[in-house]
Coordinates of C-alpha atoms in Angstrom, one line a residue:
M1 CA -0.1 0.0 0.0
K2 CA 3.1 2.2 0.9
K3 CA 4.8 1.4 -2.2
L4 CA 1.7 2.1 -4.3
I5 CA 1.4 5.4 -2.5
L6 CA 4.9 6.2 -3.1
K7 CA 4.6 5.7 -6.7
K8 CA 1.8 8.2 -7.2
V9 CA 3.3 10.7 -5.2
I10 CA 6.6 10.3 -7.5
K11 CA 4.4 10.4 -10.5
L12 CA 2.4 13.4 -9.4
G13 CA 5.8 15.1 -8.7
L14 CA 7.1 14.5 -12.3
Y15 CA 4.1 15.7 -13.7
F16 CA 4.2 19.0 -12.1
F17 CA 8.0 18.9 -12.7
S18 CA 7.4 18.7 -16.2
V19 CA 4.6 21.2 -16.4
L20 CA 6.9 23.7 -14.6
H21 CA 9.9 22.6 -17.0
I22 CA 7.7 23.5 -19.9
S23 CA 6.3 26.6 -18.4
C24 CA 9.7 27.9 -17.9
S25 CA 10.9 27.2 -21.2
K26 CA 8.0 28.7 -22.9
D27 CA 8.9 31.8 -20.9
M28 CA 12.5 31.7 -21.6
L29 CA 11.8 31.3 -25.0
N30 CA 9.1 33.9 -24.9
N31 CA 11.6 36.2 -23.3
N32 CA 14.5 35.2 -25.8
I33 CA 12.2 36.1 -28.9
A34 CA 11.3 39.4 -27.1
I35 CA 14.9 40.3 -26.7
S36 CA 15.7 39.3 -30.0
S37 CA 12.9 41.2 -31.3
L38 CA 14.1 44.5 -29.4
S39 CA 17.6 44.0 -30.3
N40 CA 16.3 43.6 -34.0
S41 CA 14.1 46.5 -33.7
N42 CA 17.0 48.9 -32.5
I43 CA 19.2 47.6 -35.4
L44 CA 16.7 48.0 -38.2
D45 CA 14.9 50.9 -36.6
T46 CA 15.8 53.4 -39.3
S47 CA 15.4 50.9 -42.2
S48 CA 11.9 50.0 -40.7
T49 CA 10.7 53.3 -41.7
M50 CA 12.8 53.7 -45.0
S51 CA 10.4 51.7 -47.4
G52 CA 10.8 51.0 -50.9
L53 CA 14.7 50.6 -51.3
S54 CA 15.6 49.6 -54.7
D55 CA 17.2 46.4 -55.7
T56 CA 20.1 46.2 -57.5
S57 CA 18.2 45.5 -61.1
Q58 CA 16.9 49.0 -61.0
Y59 CA 20.2 50.9 -61.9
S60 CA 20.4 53.4 -64.7
H61 CA 23.4 55.1 -66.1
N62 CA 23.9 58.2 -64.2
S63 CA 27.1 60.3 -63.0
A64 CA 26.5 60.0 -59.5
L65 CA 27.1 56.0 -59.0
S66 CA 28.6 53.5 -61.4
R67 CA 26.6 50.1 -61.4
K68 CA 28.8 48.7 -59.3
G69 CA 28.9 51.5 -56.7
F70 CA 25.1 51.4 -56.6
V71 CA 25.2 47.3 -56.1
E72 CA 27.5 48.3 -53.3
L73 CA 25.5 51.1 -51.5
I74 CA 22.1 49.1 -51.6
D75 CA 24.1 46.2 -50.1
Q76 CA 25.5 48.6 -47.2
I77 CA 22.3 50.1 -46.6
Q78 CA 20.8 46.3 -46.2
K79 CA 23.6 45.4 -43.9
T80 CA 25.7 48.4 -41.8
D81 CA 24.0 50.2 -39.3
H82 CA 26.0 53.4 -40.0
T83 CA 25.2 53.4 -43.7
R84 CA 21.5 53.1 -43.0
K85 CA 21.5 55.9 -40.5
Y86 CA 23.7 58.3 -42.8
V87 CA 20.9 57.6 -45.7
F88 CA 18.4 58.0 -43.3
D89 CA 19.5 61.1 -41.8
N90 CA 20.9 63.0 -45.0
I91 CA 18.9 61.7 -47.8
Y92 CA 15.5 59.9 -46.7
E93 CA 14.7 62.6 -44.0
T94 CA 16.3 65.6 -45.6
S95 CA 14.8 65.1 -48.8
K96 CA 11.2 65.6 -47.0
L97 CA 12.4 69.0 -46.4
S98 CA 13.4 69.8 -49.7
L99 CA 10.2 68.4 -51.1
A100 CA 8.3 70.6 -48.9
N101 CA 10.3 73.8 -49.7
Q102 CA 8.7 75.2 -52.8
T103 CA 10.1 78.9 -52.2
W104 CA 12.4 79.8 -55.0
P105 CA 15.8 81.5 -54.0
T106 CA 17.3 84.8 -55.6
D107 CA 20.3 82.8 -55.7
R108 CA 19.2 79.6 -57.4
T109 CA 22.5 77.7 -56.9
L110 CA 21.0 77.3 -53.2
I111 CA 18.5 74.6 -54.6
F112 CA 21.2 72.6 -56.4
K113 CA 22.3 70.6 -53.0
D114 CA 18.5 70.0 -52.7
L115 CA 17.9 68.7 -56.1
L116 CA 20.8 66.1 -55.8
I117 CA 19.4 65.0 -52.6
E118 CA 15.9 64.5 -53.9
S119 CA 17.2 62.6 -57.0
L120 CA 19.1 60.2 -54.7
R121 CA 16.1 59.7 -52.4
F122 CA 14.1 58.7 -55.7
F123 CA 17.0 56.5 -56.9
L124 CA 17.6 54.7 -54.0
F125 CA 14.0 53.9 -53.2
Q126 CA 12.3 53.5 -56.2
K127 CA 9.7 50.8 -54.7
D128 CA 8.5 53.5 -52.3
V129 CA 4.8 54.8 -53.1
E130 CA 6.3 58.2 -52.5
A131 CA 9.2 57.8 -55.2
N132 CA 7.5 59.6 -58.0
L133 CA 7.1 62.6 -55.7
Y134 CA 10.6 63.4 -55.7
L135 CA 10.9 62.7 -59.0
T136 CA 8.5 64.8 -60.3
D137 CA 9.6 67.6 -57.9
V138 CA 13.2 67.6 -59.4
K139 CA 12.0 67.6 -63.0
N140 CA 9.7 70.4 -62.5
K141 CA 12.4 72.5 -60.7
L142 CA 14.9 71.8 -63.6
L143 CA 12.4 72.7 -66.1
R144 CA 11.9 76.0 -64.2
L145 CA 15.6 76.6 -64.6
S146 CA 15.6 75.7 -68.0
G147 CA 12.8 78.1 -68.8
S148 CA 15.0 81.1 -69.7
F149 CA 18.3 81.8 -71.0
V150 CA 20.0 85.2 -70.9
K151 CA 23.5 86.2 -70.0
S152 CA 22.9 86.9 -66.3
D153 CA 21.5 83.5 -65.6
E154 CA 24.8 82.0 -66.4
Y155 CA 25.9 82.9 -62.8
I156 CA 27.6 79.7 -62.4
F157 CA 30.2 80.3 -65.1
M158 CA 30.9 84.2 -64.3
T159 CA 31.5 84.3 -60.7
N160 CA 34.8 83.3 -58.5
T161 CA 36.2 79.9 -59.0
P162 CA 34.6 78.0 -56.2
S163 CA 31.1 78.8 -57.1
H164 CA 31.8 76.7 -60.2
G165 CA 31.8 73.4 -58.3
K166 CA 27.9 74.1 -57.4
D167 CA 26.8 73.4 -60.7
F168 CA 27.7 69.7 -60.4
D169 CA 25.0 68.9 -58.2
M170 CA 22.6 70.1 -60.4
L171 CA 24.3 68.0 -63.4
T172 CA 24.2 65.1 -61.1
A173 CA 20.9 65.2 -59.9
Y174 CA 19.6 65.4 -63.7
S175 CA 22.1 62.4 -64.8
I176 CA 20.0 60.5 -62.1
I177 CA 16.3 61.4 -63.2
R178 CA 16.5 62.0 -66.9
P179 CA 15.9 58.0 -67.9
Y180 CA 12.6 58.4 -65.7
I181 CA 11.2 61.3 -67.4
D182 CA 9.0 62.3 -70.3
I183 CA 10.6 62.8 -73.5
D184 CA 9.5 66.6 -73.7
S185 CA 10.8 67.4 -70.3
Q186 CA 14.0 65.6 -71.6
T187 CA 14.1 67.7 -74.6
K188 CA 13.8 71.2 -72.7
I189 CA 16.4 70.3 -70.3
D190 CA 18.8 68.8 -72.7
N191 CA 18.3 72.1 -74.7
W192 CA 19.0 74.4 -71.6
L193 CA 22.4 72.3 -70.9
I194 CA 23.6 72.4 -74.4
K195 CA 23.1 76.2 -74.6
K196 CA 25.0 76.6 -71.4
A197 CA 27.9 74.5 -72.5
A198 CA 27.9 76.4 -75.8
F199 CA 27.7 79.7 -73.8
H200 CA 30.7 78.8 -71.4
N201 CA 32.6 77.2 -74.3
K202 CA 32.7 80.9 -76.1
E203 CA 34.1 82.1 -72.7
K204 CA 37.6 83.3 -73.0
I205 CA 40.1 81.1 -71.5
R206 CA 41.3 82.5 -68.1
N207 CA 44.4 81.2 -66.1
N208 CA 42.4 80.6 -63.0
N209 CA 41.3 77.1 -63.9
W210 CA 38.8 78.2 -66.4
D211 CA 39.9 75.4 -69.2
I212 CA 39.5 72.4 -66.6
I213 CA 36.4 73.7 -65.2
K214 CA 35.1 74.0 -69.0
Y215 CA 36.3 70.5 -69.7
A216 CA 34.6 69.1 -66.3
L217 CA 31.3 70.9 -67.3
D218 CA 31.2 69.7 -70.8
L219 CA 32.1 66.3 -70.3
H220 CA 29.3 66.2 -67.4
T221 CA 27.0 67.3 -70.1
N222 CA 28.1 65.1 -72.8
L223 CA 27.9 62.2 -70.3
I224 CA 24.4 62.8 -69.3
M225 CA 23.7 62.9 -73.2
N226 CA 25.3 59.6 -73.5
D227 CA 27.1 61.0 -76.7
Q228 CA 30.0 58.8 -76.7
I229 CA 31.7 60.8 -79.7
K230 CA 31.7 64.1 -77.7
I231 CA 32.8 62.2 -74.5
N232 CA 36.1 61.0 -76.7
A233 CA 36.8 64.4 -77.8
N234 CA 36.7 65.6 -74.0
I235 CA 38.8 63.2 -72.9
K236 CA 41.3 63.8 -75.6
M237 CA 41.5 67.6 -74.5
I238 CA 41.9 66.8 -71.0
E239 CA 44.9 64.7 -71.9
T240 CA 46.3 67.6 -74.0
Y241 CA 45.7 69.9 -70.9
L242 CA 47.6 67.3 -68.5
Q243 CA 50.5 67.5 -70.8
N244 CA 50.7 71.1 -70.5
Q245 CA 50.2 71.0 -66.8
T246 CA 52.7 70.3 -64.0
R247 CA 56.4 71.0 -63.7
F248 CA 58.6 68.6 -62.5
D249 CA 58.3 69.5 -58.5
G250 CA 54.6 69.2 -58.8
V251 CA 54.0 73.2 -59.2
G252 CA 51.0 73.3 -61.5
V253 CA 50.3 75.9 -64.2
D254 CA 47.5 77.7 -62.2
L255 CA 49.9 77.8 -59.3
Y256 CA 52.8 79.1 -61.3
D257 CA 50.7 81.9 -63.1
R258 CA 48.5 83.2 -60.0
D259 CA 50.7 82.2 -57.3
A260 CA 48.1 81.1 -54.9
F261 CA 47.9 77.9 -53.5
A262 CA 44.3 77.8 -53.8
Y263 CA 44.3 77.3 -57.5
H264 CA 46.6 74.2 -57.1
I265 CA 43.8 73.0 -55.0
Y266 CA 40.9 74.2 -57.3
N267 CA 42.6 72.7 -60.3
L268 CA 43.0 69.1 -58.6
R269 CA 39.0 69.4 -57.8
F270 CA 38.0 70.0 -61.4
I271 CA 40.6 67.3 -62.8
S272 CA 39.2 64.9 -60.2
E273 CA 35.8 65.6 -61.5
C274 CA 36.5 64.6 -64.9
F275 CA 38.2 61.5 -63.6
K276 CA 35.4 60.2 -61.8
L277 CA 33.0 60.7 -65.1
I278 CA 35.8 59.0 -67.1
C279 CA 35.9 56.1 -64.5
I280 CA 31.9 55.9 -64.8
N281 CA 31.9 56.4 -68.7
Q282 CA 34.4 53.4 -69.2
Q283 CA 33.5 51.5 -66.3
S284 CA 36.9 51.0 -65.3
N285 CA 39.8 53.2 -63.7
E286 CA 42.6 52.1 -66.4
K287 CA 42.4 55.3 -68.2
V288 CA 42.2 57.3 -65.1
D289 CA 45.2 55.5 -63.8
E290 CA 47.3 56.2 -67.1
L291 CA 46.2 60.1 -66.7
F292 CA 47.6 60.3 -63.2
N293 CA 50.7 59.3 -64.4
K294 CA 50.8 61.3 -67.5
E295 CA 54.1 63.3 -67.7
S296 CA 53.9 66.9 -68.9
N297 CA 56.3 68.0 -71.3
A298 CA 55.2 70.7 -73.4
F299 CA 55.3 74.6 -74.1
K300 CA 52.7 76.9 -72.7
S301 CA 52.3 80.1 -71.7
F302 CA 56.0 81.4 -72.4
K303 CA 57.4 78.4 -70.6
T304 CA 57.9 74.9 -70.8
V305 CA 56.4 72.7 -68.3
Y306 CA 58.6 69.7 -67.8
G307 CA 58.8 66.2 -66.2
G308 CA 55.6 66.4 -63.5
T309 CA 52.5 64.2 -63.2
L310 CA 49.4 65.0 -61.1
I311 CA 50.9 62.5 -58.6
D312 CA 53.4 65.2 -58.2
Q313 CA 50.9 67.7 -57.7
L314 CA 49.3 65.5 -55.0
E315 CA 52.7 65.1 -53.1
L316 CA 53.2 69.0 -53.3
L317 CA 49.8 69.3 -51.7
D318 CA 50.9 67.0 -49.0
N319 CA 53.7 69.2 -47.8
A320 CA 51.6 71.8 -47.8
L321 CA 48.7 70.1 -45.7
L322 CA 51.6 68.9 -43.4
G323 CA 53.0 72.2 -42.9
N324 CA 56.1 71.5 -44.8
V325 CA 55.9 74.2 -47.4
K326 CA 55.0 77.9 -46.4
H327 CA 53.2 79.5 -49.3
L328 CA 52.0 83.2 -49.5
E329 CA 48.4 83.6 -51.0
F330 CA 47.6 85.9 -54.0
L331 CA 50.7 87.4 -54.2
R332 CA 50.2 88.2 -57.8
T333 CA 46.7 88.5 -58.9
E334 CA 44.7 90.4 -61.7
W335 CA 41.3 89.8 -59.5
E336 CA 40.6 92.8 -57.0
Q337 CA 38.9 90.7 -54.6
D338 CA 42.0 88.7 -54.1
M339 CA 44.2 91.5 -53.7
S340 CA 43.7 92.1 -50.0
K341 CA 44.1 88.4 -49.2
I342 CA 47.8 88.1 -49.2
G343 CA 48.6 85.9 -46.5
L344 CA 50.3 82.4 -45.6
F345 CA 48.6 79.3 -46.8
K346 CA 46.5 77.9 -44.3
G347 CA 46.5 74.1 -44.8
S348 CA 43.8 71.8 -44.8
G349 CA 40.7 74.4 -44.5
A350 CA 41.0 75.3 -48.0
A351 CA 41.4 71.7 -49.4
T352 CA 38.5 69.7 -47.5
Y353 CA 35.8 70.3 -50.4
M354 CA 38.4 69.1 -53.0
F355 CA 38.8 65.8 -51.4
D356 CA 35.1 65.2 -51.5
V357 CA 35.5 64.7 -55.5
L358 CA 39.3 63.3 -55.3
S359 CA 38.3 60.3 -53.1
Y360 CA 36.3 58.5 -55.8
T361 CA 39.7 57.9 -57.7
A362 CA 42.5 58.1 -55.3
K363 CA 41.0 56.8 -52.1
D364 CA 44.1 55.3 -50.7
Y365 CA 45.5 58.6 -51.2
V366 CA 43.1 60.3 -49.2
K367 CA 43.0 57.9 -46.6
N368 CA 46.6 58.0 -46.1
I369 CA 46.9 61.9 -46.1
E370 CA 44.4 62.0 -43.4
D371 CA 46.2 59.3 -41.2
K372 CA 49.3 61.7 -41.7
M373 CA 47.2 64.5 -40.5
Q374 CA 45.3 62.4 -37.7
S375 CA 42.2 64.1 -39.0
N376 CA 39.2 63.5 -41.4
L377 CA 39.7 66.4 -44.0
N378 CA 36.0 66.1 -44.8
K379 CA 32.6 66.2 -42.8
P380 CA 30.5 63.5 -44.4
S381 CA 29.2 65.3 -47.3
I382 CA 26.8 63.7 -49.6
I383 CA 29.4 63.5 -52.6
R384 CA 32.0 62.0 -50.2
F385 CA 29.5 59.4 -48.9
I386 CA 28.4 58.8 -52.5
N387 CA 32.1 58.4 -53.9
K388 CA 33.0 55.8 -51.2
F389 CA 31.0 53.2 -53.3
G390 CA 32.6 52.1 -56.6
A391 CA 35.8 54.3 -55.4
T392 CA 39.4 53.3 -56.9
S393 CA 43.0 54.2 -56.4
F394 CA 45.5 54.9 -58.7
S395 CA 48.9 53.1 -59.0
D396 CA 52.1 55.3 -59.0
K397 CA 53.7 54.2 -62.5
R398 CA 56.0 57.3 -62.6
K399 CA 59.3 57.1 -64.0
E400 CA 62.4 58.1 -61.9
K401 CA 63.2 61.6 -62.5
E402 CA 66.4 62.5 -64.8
A403 CA 69.1 63.7 -62.5
G404 CA 70.5 67.1 -63.3
I405 CA 69.2 70.9 -63.4
I406 CA 66.5 72.5 -65.4
V407 CA 68.0 76.1 -66.5
Y408 CA 65.5 79.0 -67.2
K409 CA 66.1 81.3 -70.0
I410 CA 65.2 84.9 -69.3
D411 CA 62.4 86.9 -71.1
R412 CA 64.3 90.4 -71.0
V413 CA 61.5 92.0 -72.5
N414 CA 59.1 91.0 -69.5
K415 CA 59.1 93.5 -66.7
Y416 CA 59.7 90.7 -64.0
F417 CA 62.2 88.5 -65.8
V418 CA 59.8 85.7 -66.0
P419 CA 61.6 82.4 -67.6
T420 CA 60.3 81.8 -70.8
K421 CA 62.3 78.3 -71.5
E422 CA 63.5 75.4 -69.5
V423 CA 66.5 73.4 -70.8
F424 CA 67.5 70.3 -69.2
L425 CA 71.3 69.5 -68.5
S426 CA 72.5 66.2 -67.4
P427 CA 75.6 65.9 -65.2
G428 CA 79.0 67.2 -66.6
K429 CA 80.8 70.4 -67.5
Y430 CA 79.1 73.3 -69.6
T431 CA 81.3 76.2 -71.1
A432 CA 80.0 79.5 -72.5
E433 CA 80.0 77.9 -75.9
D434 CA 78.3 74.9 -74.8
L435 CA 75.4 76.9 -73.0
K436 CA 75.5 79.2 -76.4
N437 CA 74.5 76.1 -78.5
V438 CA 71.4 75.2 -76.1
G439 CA 70.3 79.2 -76.1
L440 CA 71.4 80.0 -72.4
V441 CA 74.5 82.3 -73.4
Y442 CA 74.7 84.9 -76.5
M443 CA 77.4 86.8 -78.1
A444 CA 77.2 90.5 -77.9
L445 CA 79.8 93.1 -79.2
G446 CA 82.5 90.3 -79.1
E447 CA 81.8 89.1 -75.8
F448 CA 79.5 86.3 -73.8
K449 CA 76.4 87.4 -72.3
S450 CA 74.0 84.9 -70.2
N451 CA 70.6 84.6 -70.7
I452 CA 70.3 82.2 -67.5
G453 CA 67.4 83.3 -65.2
G454 CA 67.7 80.4 -62.9
F455 CA 68.0 76.6 -62.3
A456 CA 66.0 73.9 -60.4
I457 CA 68.0 71.0 -59.3
T458 CA 65.8 67.6 -60.2
S459 CA 67.4 65.3 -57.7
N460 CA 69.0 65.8 -53.9
K461 CA 72.1 63.7 -55.5
Y462 CA 73.6 66.8 -57.5
N463 CA 76.0 69.6 -56.6
V464 CA 75.9 72.9 -59.3
T465 CA 78.5 75.4 -59.3
I466 CA 78.2 78.3 -61.3
Y467 CA 81.0 80.9 -62.7
D468 CA 81.0 84.2 -64.1
K469 CA 83.6 83.2 -66.6
S470 CA 83.1 81.0 -69.5
D471 CA 86.0 78.4 -68.5
F472 CA 85.0 77.6 -65.0
T473 CA 86.9 80.4 -63.3
G474 CA 86.2 83.9 -61.7
N475 CA 83.6 84.3 -59.1
F476 CA 81.7 81.1 -58.4
K477 CA 78.8 79.9 -56.3
S478 CA 78.0 76.2 -55.4
V479 CA 74.4 74.9 -54.4
S480 CA 73.3 71.3 -53.4
S481 CA 69.8 70.5 -53.2
F482 CA 68.6 68.5 -49.9
D483 CA 65.1 69.4 -50.7
H484 CA 63.1 67.6 -53.4
F485 CA 63.4 70.8 -55.0
F486 CA 65.6 74.1 -55.3
I487 CA 65.1 77.1 -57.6
Y488 CA 67.3 80.0 -58.3
F489 CA 67.2 83.4 -59.8
P490 CA 70.0 85.5 -60.1
N491 CA 68.5 88.6 -61.2
N492 CA 65.1 88.3 -60.7
K493 CA 63.4 91.1 -59.1
Y494 CA 60.3 89.0 -58.6
V495 CA 60.2 85.4 -57.5
T496 CA 56.8 83.3 -56.7
S497 CA 56.3 82.6 -53.5
A498 CA 56.2 78.9 -54.2
D499 CA 59.8 79.1 -54.6
K500 CA 61.0 82.0 -52.3
E501 CA 62.1 79.9 -49.5
R502 CA 64.3 78.0 -51.7
I503 CA 66.0 80.8 -53.2
S504 CA 69.8 81.4 -53.4
K505 CA 70.9 84.8 -54.5
W506 CA 73.4 85.4 -57.4
D507 CA 74.1 88.8 -59.0
K508 CA 76.7 88.0 -61.4
K509 CA 76.2 86.6 -65.0
T510 CA 76.4 82.8 -65.3
L511 CA 78.9 81.9 -68.2
S512 CA 80.0 78.2 -67.2
I513 CA 78.6 75.7 -65.0
V514 CA 79.7 72.3 -63.6
I515 CA 77.2 69.6 -62.3
D516 CA 78.5 67.0 -59.9
K517 CA 77.3 63.8 -58.5
I518 CA 77.2 63.7 -54.8
E519 CA 78.3 60.5 -53.6

């Protein structure tokens, strides 16, 4: 009897234990589900409010993103918190404000960034029920912009250099929506852009980066129209421009002409714009890699631009940003508004917006300079963010520079003795007769006269000795270059500030030269 009661008690105990275990397990399971749900809710919080994300098959050709970049961005929106958050804050939500704001500012460039944000909102969320609202708003604003064409409307091509960059937001926005709008609207906006291109192509070339600005605007317009013949012609012009662009030490023509480091930065900004467009057009960075390494060797603006590449320009920029090169701004300028701005180049602040565009074709270089400066050169602008996707890096394929010196021939008609010719001399000894044979010395009234305005040493392995007599006698001066670049103007009353700190003075004529290798 006792055994029977014990069995029943045990059985009853097991029953209650099993019920309790199942109940606890269900509670634990429910609790885990709730925690998991809460966790997922936090992770996906922004994406749950961003509806209608495009799929990768909905790509159409544009100047904002390559197909590869579009696929990468859609993937990152789905997978990473920081990408989702950036898109939510800066595109998805901000576009609502742009859409709601229908005021028309006096300075119409103020709406160009809004156009870009709204077009990206449409492009990245084409499945959203509100997608067409953004598409229509961008189209209507562009139609309004295209509604008249008078010279005063061409603000973007007539103001100071930094303003030209604003136009690219508008062009990029149109490139995104163009495949999706009706033919009549396409035709009206296309014709407006073609007129604008014709207008600025008639403008006289100016030294302050105007030629590369024109090439960039023209290339962008032709890319939108998908006119490959004109695109190829643009690329050819850009190649020619680069051939005339860079001195061997990285000083570009615009810096050399205007003597303001800002123009070095502007130049790189618009070249970078061209390079991104070329990459997207060719779906490859092969051509751009070639252009980064293209060596200048041509006569331009009364001087020869010899031996430099865009990579050399970037290295010069490195030194300025890191404080290794001091440079006075706007020492020589024809622009009234710049004449009061003479002062020391302040480094990274002037360069940040250029890195937005450069980051697409030089992502490793930009990261490297940021690491050196221990600073992010940019706030995360829309362009910088978009350019992360599909970005590439150039390869440094520069040839080793020839060792020796560049000798500058004086233009004696010019008020400031600006050099008009550069002659390369390899190591060796040069008498007055030798120098006469290359146009650096001439005969007058039976005696040798010097045309030499100065020289630059292309390597830190060489020592240069100059003499005021033809046979390596008389007064002499020896100079070695322990920097990348040293330049010397003996009789020059004016020296550009790019060269000022690397000057050694010599007030006599130069009639013989010895170039020795430093062991």
